[in-house]
XYZ file of C-alpha atoms in Angstrom:
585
model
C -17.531 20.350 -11.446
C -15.781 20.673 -14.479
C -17.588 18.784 -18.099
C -14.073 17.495 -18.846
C -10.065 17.255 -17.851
C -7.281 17.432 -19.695
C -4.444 15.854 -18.624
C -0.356 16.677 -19.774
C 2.402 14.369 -19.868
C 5.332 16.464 -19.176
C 8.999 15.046 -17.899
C 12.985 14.789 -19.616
C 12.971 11.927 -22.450
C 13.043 8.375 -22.059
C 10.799 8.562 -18.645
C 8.458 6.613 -20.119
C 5.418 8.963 -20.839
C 4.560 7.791 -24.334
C 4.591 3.977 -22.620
C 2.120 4.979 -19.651
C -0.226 6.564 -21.949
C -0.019 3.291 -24.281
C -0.086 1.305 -21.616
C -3.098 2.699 -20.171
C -4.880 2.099 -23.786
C -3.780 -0.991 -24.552
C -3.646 -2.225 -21.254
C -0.233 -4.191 -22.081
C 3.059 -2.861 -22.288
C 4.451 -1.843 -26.197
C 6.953 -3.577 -27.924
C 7.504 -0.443 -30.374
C 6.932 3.091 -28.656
C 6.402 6.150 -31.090
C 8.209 9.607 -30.232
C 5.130 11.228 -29.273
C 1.343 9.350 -28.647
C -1.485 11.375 -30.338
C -4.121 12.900 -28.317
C -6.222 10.189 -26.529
C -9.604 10.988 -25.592
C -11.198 8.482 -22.849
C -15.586 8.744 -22.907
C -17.591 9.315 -19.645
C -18.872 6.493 -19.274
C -15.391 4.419 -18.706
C -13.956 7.179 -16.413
C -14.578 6.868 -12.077
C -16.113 10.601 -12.056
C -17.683 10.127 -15.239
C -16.299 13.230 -17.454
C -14.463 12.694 -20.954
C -10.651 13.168 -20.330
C -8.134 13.869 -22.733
C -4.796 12.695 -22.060
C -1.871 14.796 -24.241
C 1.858 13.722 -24.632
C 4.685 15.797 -25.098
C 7.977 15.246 -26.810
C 10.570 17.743 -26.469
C 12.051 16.656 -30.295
C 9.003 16.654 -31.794
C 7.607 20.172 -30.404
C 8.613 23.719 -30.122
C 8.599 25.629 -27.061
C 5.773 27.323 -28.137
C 3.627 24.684 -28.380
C 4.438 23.376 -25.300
C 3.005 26.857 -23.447
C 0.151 26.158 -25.437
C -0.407 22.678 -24.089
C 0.296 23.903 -20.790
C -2.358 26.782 -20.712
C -4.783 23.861 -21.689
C -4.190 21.374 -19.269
C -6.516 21.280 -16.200
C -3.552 19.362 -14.350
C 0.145 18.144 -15.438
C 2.050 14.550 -14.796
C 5.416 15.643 -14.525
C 6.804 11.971 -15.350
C 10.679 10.947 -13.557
C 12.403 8.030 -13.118
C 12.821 6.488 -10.231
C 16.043 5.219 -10.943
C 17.619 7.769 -12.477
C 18.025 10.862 -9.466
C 18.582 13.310 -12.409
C 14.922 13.184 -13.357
C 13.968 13.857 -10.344
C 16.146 16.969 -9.824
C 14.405 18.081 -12.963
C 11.151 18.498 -11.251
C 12.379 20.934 -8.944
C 14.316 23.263 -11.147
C 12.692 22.787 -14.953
C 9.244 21.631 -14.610
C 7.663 23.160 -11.939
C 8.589 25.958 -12.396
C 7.811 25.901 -16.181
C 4.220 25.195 -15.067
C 3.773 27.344 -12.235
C 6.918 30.239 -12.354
C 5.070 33.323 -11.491
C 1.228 32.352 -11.194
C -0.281 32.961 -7.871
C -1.242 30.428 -5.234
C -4.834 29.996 -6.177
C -4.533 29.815 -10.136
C -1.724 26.655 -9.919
C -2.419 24.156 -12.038
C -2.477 21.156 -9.992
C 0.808 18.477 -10.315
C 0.984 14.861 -10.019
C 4.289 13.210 -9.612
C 4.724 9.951 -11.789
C 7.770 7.403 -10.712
C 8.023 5.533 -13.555
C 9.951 2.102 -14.120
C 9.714 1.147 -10.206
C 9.948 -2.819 -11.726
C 13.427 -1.898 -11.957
C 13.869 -0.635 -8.439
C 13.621 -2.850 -5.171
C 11.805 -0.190 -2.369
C 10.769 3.416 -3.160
C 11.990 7.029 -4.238
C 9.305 8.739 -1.852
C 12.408 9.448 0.550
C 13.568 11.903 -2.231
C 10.258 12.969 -3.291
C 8.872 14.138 -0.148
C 11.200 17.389 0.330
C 9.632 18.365 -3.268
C 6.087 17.749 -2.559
C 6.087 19.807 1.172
C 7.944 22.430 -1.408
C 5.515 23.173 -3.303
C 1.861 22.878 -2.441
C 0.445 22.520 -6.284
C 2.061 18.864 -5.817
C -1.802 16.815 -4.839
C 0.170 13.207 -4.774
C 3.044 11.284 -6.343
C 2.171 7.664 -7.756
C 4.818 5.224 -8.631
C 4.433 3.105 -11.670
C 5.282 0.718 -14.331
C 4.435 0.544 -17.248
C 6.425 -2.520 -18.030
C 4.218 -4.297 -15.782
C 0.865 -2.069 -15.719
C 1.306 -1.134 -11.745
C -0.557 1.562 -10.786
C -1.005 2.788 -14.685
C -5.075 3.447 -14.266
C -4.275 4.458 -10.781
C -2.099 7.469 -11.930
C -5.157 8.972 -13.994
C -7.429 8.265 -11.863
C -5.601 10.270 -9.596
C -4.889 13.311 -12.686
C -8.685 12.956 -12.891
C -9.408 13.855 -8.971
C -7.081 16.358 -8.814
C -9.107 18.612 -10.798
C -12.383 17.414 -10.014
C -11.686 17.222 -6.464
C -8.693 19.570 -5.190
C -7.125 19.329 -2.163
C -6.119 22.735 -1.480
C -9.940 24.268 -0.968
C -10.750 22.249 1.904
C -9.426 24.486 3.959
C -10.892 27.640 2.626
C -13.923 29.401 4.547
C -15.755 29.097 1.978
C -15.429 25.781 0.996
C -16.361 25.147 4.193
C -19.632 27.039 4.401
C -20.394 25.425 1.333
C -19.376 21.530 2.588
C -21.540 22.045 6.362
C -24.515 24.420 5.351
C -25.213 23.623 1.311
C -24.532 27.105 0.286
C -21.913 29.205 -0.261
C -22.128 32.746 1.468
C -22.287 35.724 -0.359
C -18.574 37.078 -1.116
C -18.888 40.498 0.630
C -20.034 38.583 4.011
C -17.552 35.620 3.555
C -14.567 38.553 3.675
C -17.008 40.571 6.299
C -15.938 37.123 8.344
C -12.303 36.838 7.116
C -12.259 40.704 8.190
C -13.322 39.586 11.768
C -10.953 36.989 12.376
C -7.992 38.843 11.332
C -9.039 42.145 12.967
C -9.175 39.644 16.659
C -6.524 37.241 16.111
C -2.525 37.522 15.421
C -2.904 34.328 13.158
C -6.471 33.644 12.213
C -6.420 34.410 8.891
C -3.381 32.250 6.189
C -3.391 32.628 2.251
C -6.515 33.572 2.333
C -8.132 31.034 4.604
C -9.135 30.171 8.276
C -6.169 28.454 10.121
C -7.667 25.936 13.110
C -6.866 28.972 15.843
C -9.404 31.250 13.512
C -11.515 28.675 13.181
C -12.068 28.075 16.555
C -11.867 31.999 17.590
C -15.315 32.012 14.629
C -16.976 29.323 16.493
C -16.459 30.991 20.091
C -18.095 33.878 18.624
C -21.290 32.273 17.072
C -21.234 30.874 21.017
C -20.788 34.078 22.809
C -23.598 36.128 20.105
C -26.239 33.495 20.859
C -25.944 31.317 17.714
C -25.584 27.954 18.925
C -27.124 26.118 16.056
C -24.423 27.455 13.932
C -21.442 25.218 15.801
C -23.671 22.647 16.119
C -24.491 21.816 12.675
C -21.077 21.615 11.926
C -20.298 19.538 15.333
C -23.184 17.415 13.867
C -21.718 17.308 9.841
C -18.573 15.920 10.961
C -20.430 13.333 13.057
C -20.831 14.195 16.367
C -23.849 14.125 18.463
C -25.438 15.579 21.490
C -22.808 14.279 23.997
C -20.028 15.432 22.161
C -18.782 12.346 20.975
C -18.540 11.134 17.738
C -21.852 8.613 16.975
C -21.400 4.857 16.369
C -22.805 5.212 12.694
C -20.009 7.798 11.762
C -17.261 5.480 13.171
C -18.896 2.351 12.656
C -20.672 1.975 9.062
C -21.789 -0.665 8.110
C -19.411 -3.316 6.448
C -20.363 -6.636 5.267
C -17.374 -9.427 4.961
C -18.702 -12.765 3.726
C -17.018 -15.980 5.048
C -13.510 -16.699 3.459
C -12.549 -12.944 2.215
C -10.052 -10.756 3.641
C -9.791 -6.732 3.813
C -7.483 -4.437 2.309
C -6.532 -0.316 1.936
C -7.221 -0.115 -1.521
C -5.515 3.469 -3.280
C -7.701 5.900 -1.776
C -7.025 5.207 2.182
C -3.224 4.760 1.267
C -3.693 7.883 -0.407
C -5.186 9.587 2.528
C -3.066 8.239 5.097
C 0.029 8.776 3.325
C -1.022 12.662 2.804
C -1.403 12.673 6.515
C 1.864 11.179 7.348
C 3.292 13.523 5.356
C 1.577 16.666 7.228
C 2.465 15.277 10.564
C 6.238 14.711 10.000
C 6.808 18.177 10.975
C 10.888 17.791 10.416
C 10.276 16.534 7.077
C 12.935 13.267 7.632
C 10.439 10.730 6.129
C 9.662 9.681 9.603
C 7.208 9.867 12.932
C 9.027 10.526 15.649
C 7.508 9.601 19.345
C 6.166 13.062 19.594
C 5.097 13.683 15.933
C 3.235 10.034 16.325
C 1.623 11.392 19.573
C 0.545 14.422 17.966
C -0.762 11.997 14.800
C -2.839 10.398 17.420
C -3.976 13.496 19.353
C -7.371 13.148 17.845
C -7.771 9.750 18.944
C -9.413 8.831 22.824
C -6.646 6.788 23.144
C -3.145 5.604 21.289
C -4.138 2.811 19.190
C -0.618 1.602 19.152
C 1.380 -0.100 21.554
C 4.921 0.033 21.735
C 5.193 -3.104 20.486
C 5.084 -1.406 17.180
C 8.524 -0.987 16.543
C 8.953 -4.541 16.205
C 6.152 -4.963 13.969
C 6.910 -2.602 11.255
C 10.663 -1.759 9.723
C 11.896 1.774 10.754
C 14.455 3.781 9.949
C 18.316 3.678 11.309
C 17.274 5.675 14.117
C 14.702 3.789 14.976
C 12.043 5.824 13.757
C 8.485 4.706 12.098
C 9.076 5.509 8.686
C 6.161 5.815 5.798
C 6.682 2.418 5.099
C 6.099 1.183 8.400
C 3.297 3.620 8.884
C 1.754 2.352 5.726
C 2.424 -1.225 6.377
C 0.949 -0.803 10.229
C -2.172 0.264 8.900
C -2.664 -2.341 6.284
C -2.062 -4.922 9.497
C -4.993 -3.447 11.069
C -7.301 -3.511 7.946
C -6.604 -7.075 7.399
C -6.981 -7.828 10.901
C -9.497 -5.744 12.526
C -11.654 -3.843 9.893
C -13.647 -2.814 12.326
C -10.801 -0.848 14.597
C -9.819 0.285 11.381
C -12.946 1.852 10.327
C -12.838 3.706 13.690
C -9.262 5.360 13.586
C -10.031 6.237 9.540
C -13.123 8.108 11.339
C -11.038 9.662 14.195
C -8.739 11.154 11.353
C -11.872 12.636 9.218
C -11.483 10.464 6.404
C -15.062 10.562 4.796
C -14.818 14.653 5.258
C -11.591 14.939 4.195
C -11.489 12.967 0.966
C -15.861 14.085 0.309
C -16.630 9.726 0.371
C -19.968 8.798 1.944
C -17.642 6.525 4.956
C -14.664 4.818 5.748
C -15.422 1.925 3.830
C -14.462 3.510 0.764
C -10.887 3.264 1.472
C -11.392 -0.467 2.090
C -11.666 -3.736 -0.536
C -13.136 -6.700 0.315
C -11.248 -9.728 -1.532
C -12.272 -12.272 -3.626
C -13.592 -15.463 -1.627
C -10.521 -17.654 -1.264
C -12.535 -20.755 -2.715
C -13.213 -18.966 -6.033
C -9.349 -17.987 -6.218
C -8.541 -21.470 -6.417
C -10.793 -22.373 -8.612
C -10.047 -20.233 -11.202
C -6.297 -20.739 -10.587
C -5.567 -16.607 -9.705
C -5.941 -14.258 -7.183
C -6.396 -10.127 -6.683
C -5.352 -10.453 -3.300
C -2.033 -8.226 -2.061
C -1.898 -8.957 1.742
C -1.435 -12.519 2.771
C -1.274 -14.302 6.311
C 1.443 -16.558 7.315
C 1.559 -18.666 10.306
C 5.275 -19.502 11.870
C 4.896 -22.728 13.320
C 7.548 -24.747 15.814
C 8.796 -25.743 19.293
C 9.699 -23.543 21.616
C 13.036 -22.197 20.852
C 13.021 -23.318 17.229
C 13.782 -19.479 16.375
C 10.242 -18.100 15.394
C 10.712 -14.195 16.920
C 14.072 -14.287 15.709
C 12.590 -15.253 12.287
C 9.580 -12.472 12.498
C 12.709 -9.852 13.131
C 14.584 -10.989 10.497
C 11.896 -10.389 8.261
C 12.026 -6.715 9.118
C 15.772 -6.447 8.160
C 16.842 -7.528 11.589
C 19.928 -9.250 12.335
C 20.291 -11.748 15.888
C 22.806 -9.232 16.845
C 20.996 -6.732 16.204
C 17.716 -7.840 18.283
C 20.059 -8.812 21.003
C 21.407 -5.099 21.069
C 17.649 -3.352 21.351
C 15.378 -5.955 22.052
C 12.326 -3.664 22.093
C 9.054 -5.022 23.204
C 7.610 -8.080 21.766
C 5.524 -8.504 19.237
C 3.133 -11.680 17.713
C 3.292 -9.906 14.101
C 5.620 -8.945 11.285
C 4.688 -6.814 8.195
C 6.744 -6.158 5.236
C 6.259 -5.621 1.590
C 7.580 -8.941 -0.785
C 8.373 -8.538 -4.448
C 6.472 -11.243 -6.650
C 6.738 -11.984 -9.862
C 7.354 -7.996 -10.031
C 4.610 -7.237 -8.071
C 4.533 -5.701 -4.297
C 2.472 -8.219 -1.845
C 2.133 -7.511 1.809
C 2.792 -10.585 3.846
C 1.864 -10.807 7.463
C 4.053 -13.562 9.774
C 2.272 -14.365 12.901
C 3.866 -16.312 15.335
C 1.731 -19.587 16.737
C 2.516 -20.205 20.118
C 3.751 -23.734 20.600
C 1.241 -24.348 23.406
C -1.976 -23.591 21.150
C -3.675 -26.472 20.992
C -5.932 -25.724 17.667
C -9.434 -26.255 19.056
C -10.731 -24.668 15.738
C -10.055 -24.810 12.336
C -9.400 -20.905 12.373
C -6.781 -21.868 14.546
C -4.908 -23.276 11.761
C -6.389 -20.907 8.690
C -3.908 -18.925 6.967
C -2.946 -18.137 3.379
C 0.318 -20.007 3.920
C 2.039 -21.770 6.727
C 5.645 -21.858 7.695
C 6.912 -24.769 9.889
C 10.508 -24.053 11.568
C 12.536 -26.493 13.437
C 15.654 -25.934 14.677
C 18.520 -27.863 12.882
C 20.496 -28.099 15.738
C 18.559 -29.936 18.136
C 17.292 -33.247 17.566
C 13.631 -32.904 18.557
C 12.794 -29.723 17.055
C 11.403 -30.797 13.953
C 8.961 -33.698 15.373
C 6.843 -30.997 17.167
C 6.235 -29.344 13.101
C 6.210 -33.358 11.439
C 3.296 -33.786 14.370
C 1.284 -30.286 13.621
C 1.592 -30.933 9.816
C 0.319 -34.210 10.035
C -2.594 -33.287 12.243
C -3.777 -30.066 11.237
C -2.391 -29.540 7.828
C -1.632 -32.291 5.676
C -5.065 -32.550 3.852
C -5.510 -28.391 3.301
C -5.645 -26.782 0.649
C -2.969 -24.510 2.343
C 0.628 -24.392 0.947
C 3.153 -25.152 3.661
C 7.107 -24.314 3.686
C 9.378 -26.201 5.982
C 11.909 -24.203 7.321
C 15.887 -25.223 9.009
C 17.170 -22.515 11.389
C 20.013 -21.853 13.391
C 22.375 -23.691 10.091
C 25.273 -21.135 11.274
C 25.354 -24.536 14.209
C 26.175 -27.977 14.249
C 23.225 -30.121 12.900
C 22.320 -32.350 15.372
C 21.324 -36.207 14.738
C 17.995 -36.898 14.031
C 15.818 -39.932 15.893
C 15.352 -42.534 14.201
C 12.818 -42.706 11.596
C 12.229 -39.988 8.133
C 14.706 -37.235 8.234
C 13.023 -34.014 7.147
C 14.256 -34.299 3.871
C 12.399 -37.491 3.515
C 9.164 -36.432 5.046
C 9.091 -33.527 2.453
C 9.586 -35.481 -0.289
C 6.831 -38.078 0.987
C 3.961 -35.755 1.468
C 4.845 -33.736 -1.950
C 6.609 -30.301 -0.263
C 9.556 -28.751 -1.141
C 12.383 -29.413 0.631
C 13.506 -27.488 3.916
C 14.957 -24.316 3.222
C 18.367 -23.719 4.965
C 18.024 -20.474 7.427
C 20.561 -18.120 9.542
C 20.274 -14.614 10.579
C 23.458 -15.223 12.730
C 25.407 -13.211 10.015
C 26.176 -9.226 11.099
C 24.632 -7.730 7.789
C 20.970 -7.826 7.067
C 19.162 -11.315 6.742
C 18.729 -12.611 3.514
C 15.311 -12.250 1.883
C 14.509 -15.578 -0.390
C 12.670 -17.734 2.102
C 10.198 -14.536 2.609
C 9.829 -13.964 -0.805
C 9.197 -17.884 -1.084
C 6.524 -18.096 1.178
C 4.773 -15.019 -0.387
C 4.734 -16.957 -3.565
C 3.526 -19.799 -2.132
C 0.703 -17.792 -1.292
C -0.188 -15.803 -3.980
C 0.060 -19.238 -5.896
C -1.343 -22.118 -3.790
C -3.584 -23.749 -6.475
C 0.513 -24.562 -8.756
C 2.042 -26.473 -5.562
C 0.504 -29.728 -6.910
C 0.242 -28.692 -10.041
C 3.980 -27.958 -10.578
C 4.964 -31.233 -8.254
C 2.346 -33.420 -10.137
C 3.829 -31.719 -13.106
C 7.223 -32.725 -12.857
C 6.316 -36.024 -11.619
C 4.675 -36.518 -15.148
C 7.344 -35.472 -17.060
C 9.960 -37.462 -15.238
C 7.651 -40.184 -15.838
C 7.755 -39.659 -19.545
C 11.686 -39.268 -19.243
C 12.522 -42.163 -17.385
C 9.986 -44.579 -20.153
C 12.138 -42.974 -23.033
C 15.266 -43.871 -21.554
C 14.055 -47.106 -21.358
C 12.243 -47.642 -24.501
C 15.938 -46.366 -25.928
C 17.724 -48.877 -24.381
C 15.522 -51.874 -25.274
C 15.602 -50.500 -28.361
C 19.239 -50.081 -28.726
C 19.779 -53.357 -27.121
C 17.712 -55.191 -30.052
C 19.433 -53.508 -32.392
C 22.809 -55.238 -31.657
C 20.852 -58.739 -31.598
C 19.614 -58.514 -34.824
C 22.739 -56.913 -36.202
C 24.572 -60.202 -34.573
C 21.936 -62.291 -35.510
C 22.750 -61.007 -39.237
């Protein structure tokens, strides 16, 4: 391992590379941002793997060409820095910087190349659809991290990652001899690793690939340690990658052990999107920044069985052709972490996660939140995925409301219905940040025997504004199940594209919001023929990643319309004996 890293800003001006570096210092974003930052040198001791790391900017007014070779020969790994708004900066890593790192050097002496998409506060979704071409391009590329500096997302994250990339690189792992080295603690001697390269090649047509073992020489080595007698050498790497007598991988490979105290919640945290996301990327085989059918089946090949159902693709956005796209894939998995971390502890084993990215299990690529409790009481929460129950009468419009969260329009989910699904997943912009927010739809016949029945992180109540008794059913759960929670609740009118129907007799749901301190119904549709509209999503996830300010905020205003109301009066007593005296005069 190397005693330090040195990491280079490179990237065309006004990226943002000075304000990631000062960011990352200062750990706030700079009002004034020089031309060029000075060296910064980060100890040990405040660094994940421990090494001092020198972080260098560049500025192509302030330096020569000259000195930026000399920078470059330095570095142990590059951030080429883009834009993610701007698509010229990103052509600019394919024709100027790469090659300015890399023209000419062979495979194995590449410096290694993290892509940083800077400024993604001022872009709703991602740039990875452009970026992905470029990274399958060129195989120095370890990962791509978007960023803001404006708002410090992902800003440690992006060194952290610089920092692995030398430390740990990607591109050994499947090198004999890294291999040797990872199963059997030593490396073999270099005349009788290439004796064994010379072997493979000499039997097989494609054994042997830039100078490593592809899986068909891999397996052609281990047939002949079976056939010569030397059984114990497939078996200690069967065993390694955690498999035991019966050929099957053991329970304390797949299932480590995980504790999850009463009232937290489970998340991917950057490594296991990290990993999964590299291995989306190696399974899209047409390189369209999407899984089809057979490149998902081929994902899963590893697996005993298909962990998803075809219920899937109403779960998760795809693409126009229907097609799971790394968002979905990415937001599919965080479902499962949040709500089996168990099942998700198995498939990260089934895809060689603790081998693959050298962690001691699965769990590394999982947080466990905050207790809820404590978020309350301290007014803030770390949390990014959040639960939120759909609530109503049958027929109030609660799958069409799921699908419209996915981008869905009626006419749309009339025109390929799909199968059914109980969840939605989707990312939610908040306050600038990206929050995962789960809608699960109650069934109106549950009958909330337990309080985890009703437990969420938000709940969404739905009545439809067309039929009379719609919205009793929600008044009736609210009342029961709800009213004295801690847990933030959104009423919600759908079908307003029809006639609203008369309501019984008794506090329209205007009035019942207003008397139990909620904010009034919010008026939904996704009759129309473009794409739903997004604001009641994006209110519920702010409900949730804010529960402790609903009565707060109400109680709030309540005060201060109070205090308006007593100075209007105060006024006009005042003004009132004013004209008495002045007529008394």
């Amino acid at each position: 391992m190397k005693r330090d890293v040195r990491i280079l800003l490179l990237g065309e001006a006004q990226v943002g590379k000075t304000s990631l570096i000062m960011a990352l210092v200062g750990e706030e974003f700079p009002e004034e941002v020089p031309p060029r930052a000075e060296e910064i040198t980060i100890p040990a001791d405040v660094t994940p793997e421990k090494v001092p790391t020198h972080i260098v900017d560049y500025s192509e007014s302030e330096q020569t060409e000259d000195e930026l070779q000399e920078e470059i020969a330095k570095a142990n790994v590059v951030c080429v820095v883009y834009d993610v708004t701007k698509e010229a900066t990103i052509e600019k890593i394919r024709t100027k910087w790469i090659p300015m790192v890399n023209g000419g050097v062979e495979k194995g002496s590449r410096i290694p190349i993290i892509l940083v998409g800077n400024k993604s506060d001022l872009q709703v979704g991602s740039s990875m659809d452009v970026i992905l071409p470029i990274m399958n391009q060129f195989s120095e590329i370890e990962t791509c991290v978007e960023c803001s500096a404006k708002n410090l997302k992902n800003i440690s994250e992006l060194f952290y990652y610089a920092q692995k990339a030398v430390l740990h690189p990607t591109a050994p792992l499947y090198d004999p001899e890294e291999k040797q080295k990872s199963c059997f603690g030593n490396p073999l001697a270099p005349q009788a690793l290439e004796d064994v390269k010379m072997v493979v090649w000499k039997n097989t047509t494609d054994g042997v690939q830039d100078n490593g073992l592809t899986l068909n020489g891999f397996l052609f080595l281990n047939t002949l340690f079976i056939q010569r007698g030397r059984h114990e050498t497939t078996w200690t790497i069967l065993r390694r990658f955690g498999y035991d007598d019966e050929l099957e991988l053991t329970d304390d490979y797949l299932y480590p052990q995980f504790r999850l105290p009463p009232g937290c919640s489970t998340e991917l945290n950057h490594l296991g999107y990290q990993f999964l996301q590299r291995l989306f990327e190696k399974h899209d085989k047409d390189q369209d920044g999407a899984l089809s059918p057979a490149e998902l089946q081929n994902f899963f090949s590893v697996f005993p069985c298909v962990p998803w159902g075809p219920e899937l693709y109403n779960t998760v956005c795809t693409t126009d052709k229907g097609l799971l796209s790394l968002h979905g894939f990415l937001c599919q998995w965080t479902l499962m972490a949040y709500l089996d971390v168990q099942h998700c502890l198995e498939c990260l084993g089934y895809l060689g996660y603790p081998i693959l990215s050298e962690q001691d299990s699965q769990t590394q690529a999982l947080t466990v939140t905050r207790e809820k409790r404590i978020d309350l009481e301290k007014g803030q929460t770390q949390r990014n995925v959040f639960l939120c129950k759909v609530l109503g009468a049958r027929g109030a419009g609660k799958s069409a409301f799921l699908q419209a969260f996915l981008g869905r329009s009626l006419a749309a989910q009339r025109e390929s219905p799909g199968e059914p699904s109980l969840y939605a997943i989707n990312t939610v912009q908040v306050n600038g940040q990206e929050k995962y927010l789960i809608l699960y739809e109650v069934s109106a016949d549950t009958k909330f025997a337990r309080p985890s029945d009703a437990a969420c992180d938000v709940a969404c109540f739905i009545y439809d504004l067309s039929d009379p008794g719609s919205f009793s059913y929600c008044a009736s759960i609210y009342k029961q199940h709800y009213v004295d929670s801690q847990i933030p609740c959104v009423f919600v009118a759908s079908k307003t594209d029809l006639p609203e129907a008369s309501q019984p007799p008794g506090l329209s749901p205007a009035e019942f919001c207003y008397k139990h301190c909620l904010p009034p119904p919010f008026l939904f549709s996704c009759q129309g023929q473009g794409p739903p509209g997004t604001a009641v999503y994006t209110k519920l996830a702010t409900a949730a990643t804010f529960p402790h300010l609903n009565a707060v905020e109400l109680g709030a205003a309540s005060f201060w319309l109070r205090v308006a109301l007593g100075a209007a009066v105060t006024a006009l007593v005042g003004v009132t004996l004013y004209r008495l005296l002045a007529k008394n005069k």
